[in-house]
C-alpha positions in Angstrom: 0.0 -0.1 -0.1 2.8 2.5 0.8 4.4 1.4 -2.3 1.2 2.3 -4.5 0.9 5.9 -2.7 4.5 6.7 -3.4 4.4 5.6 -7.2 1.0 7.9 -7.6 2.6 11.0 -5.7 5.2 11.4 -7.7 5.2 11.3 -11.7 7.9 9.6 -13.7 10.5 12.1 -14.8 10.5 12.0 -18.8 13.3 12.7 -20.9 13.5 15.7 -23.4 12.3 14.7 -26.7 14.6 14.2 -29.8 13.2 17.5 -31.3 14.5 19.5 -28.0 17.7 17.6 -27.7 18.1 18.6 -31.5 17.3 22.3 -31.1 19.9 22.3 -28.1 22.8 20.9 -30.1 21.6 23.2 -33.1 21.8 26.6 -30.9 25.3 25.4 -29.2 26.6 24.7 -32.8 25.5 28.3 -34.0 26.9 30.2 -31.3 30.2 28.1 -31.7 30.2 29.1 -35.6 29.3 32.9 -34.9 32.2 32.7 -32.2 34.7 31.4 -34.7 33.4 33.6 -37.4 33.9 36.7 -35.6 37.7 35.4 -34.5 38.5 34.6 -38.2 37.2 38.2 -39.2 39.6 39.7 -36.6 42.4 37.7 -37.8 41.8 38.7 -41.2 41.5 42.5 -40.4 44.9 41.9 -38.4 46.5 40.7 -41.6 45.6 43.2 -43.7 46.7 45.9 -41.4 49.9 44.2 -41.5 50.2 43.5 -44.9 48.8 47.0 -46.3 49.2 49.7 -44.0 47.8 52.7 -44.5 50.5 55.1 -45.3 50.4 59.0 -44.0 50.7 61.4 -46.7 53.3 63.8 -46.3 51.2 67.2 -46.8 53.1 68.6 -43.9 51.9 69.3 -40.2 48.8 70.7 -39.0 49.5 74.0 -37.6 46.2 76.5 -37.5 47.4 80.0 -36.6 47.1 80.9 -32.9 46.7 77.3 -31.7 49.0 75.6 -29.4 50.6 72.4 -30.4 49.3 70.6 -27.1 46.0 71.3 -28.3 46.7 69.7 -31.6 47.9 66.7 -29.5 44.9 66.6 -27.7 42.7 66.6 -30.3 44.9 64.2 -32.2 44.5 61.9 -29.2 40.8 62.4 -29.1 40.1 61.2 -32.5 42.6 58.4 -32.5 40.8 57.1 -29.4 37.3 57.4 -30.4 37.6 56.8 -34.1 40.8 54.3 -34.4 44.1 54.2 -35.9 42.6 54.1 -39.4 41.8 58.0 -39.5 43.8 60.8 -40.5 43.0 64.5 -39.6 43.0 66.4 -42.9 42.5 70.0 -41.0 41.8 71.7 -38.1 39.9 74.8 -38.1 39.6 77.8 -35.5 36.7 79.5 -37.3 34.3 81.5 -35.0 31.4 79.2 -34.8 28.9 81.8 -33.2 27.8 83.5 -35.8 26.4 80.2 -37.6 24.7 79.4 -34.2 23.0 82.4 -34.1 21.9 82.4 -37.8 20.4 78.9 -36.8 18.7 80.2 -34.1 17.1 83.1 -36.2 15.9 80.8 -38.4 14.4 78.5 -36.1 12.4 81.0 -34.5 11.5 82.3 -37.9 10.4 79.0 -39.2 8.3 78.7 -35.9 6.2 81.9 -36.8 2.9 81.8 -38.8 3.2 83.5 -42.1 0.3 86.3 -42.6 
C-alpha cells in the first residue's frame, strides 16, 4: 500500500524529446560558428593591417594660426581614441562658429512663426 501511494505521488520523470535535444545542439553549434567567424574576421583584419598599412601622406604638419601644439596633440589623441588608428586628421579649423549658431537660432524662430 505504501508503495502504491509513493508511485502515485511522484510522476515519472520524462526525458527530453529528440526534437528538443536537436534544437539545443543546433543552438550550441550556431553560437560556436558565430564565435569562430568573429575570430576569423578579427584575424583577417589584423593580417590586412600588417600587409597593407595605411601610409600617411606627407602633406606637412597641421598648425592652424594661434593654436598651441598641445591642443593639436589633445585633438589628435581624442580622434585616435574614439575613431581608431585608421583615421587621419586632414585639417583643424579655428573659425568662430558663434555666428553660425545665432543664424540657426534665428532660422528656427522665423520658421516657427505663422506667415500672414
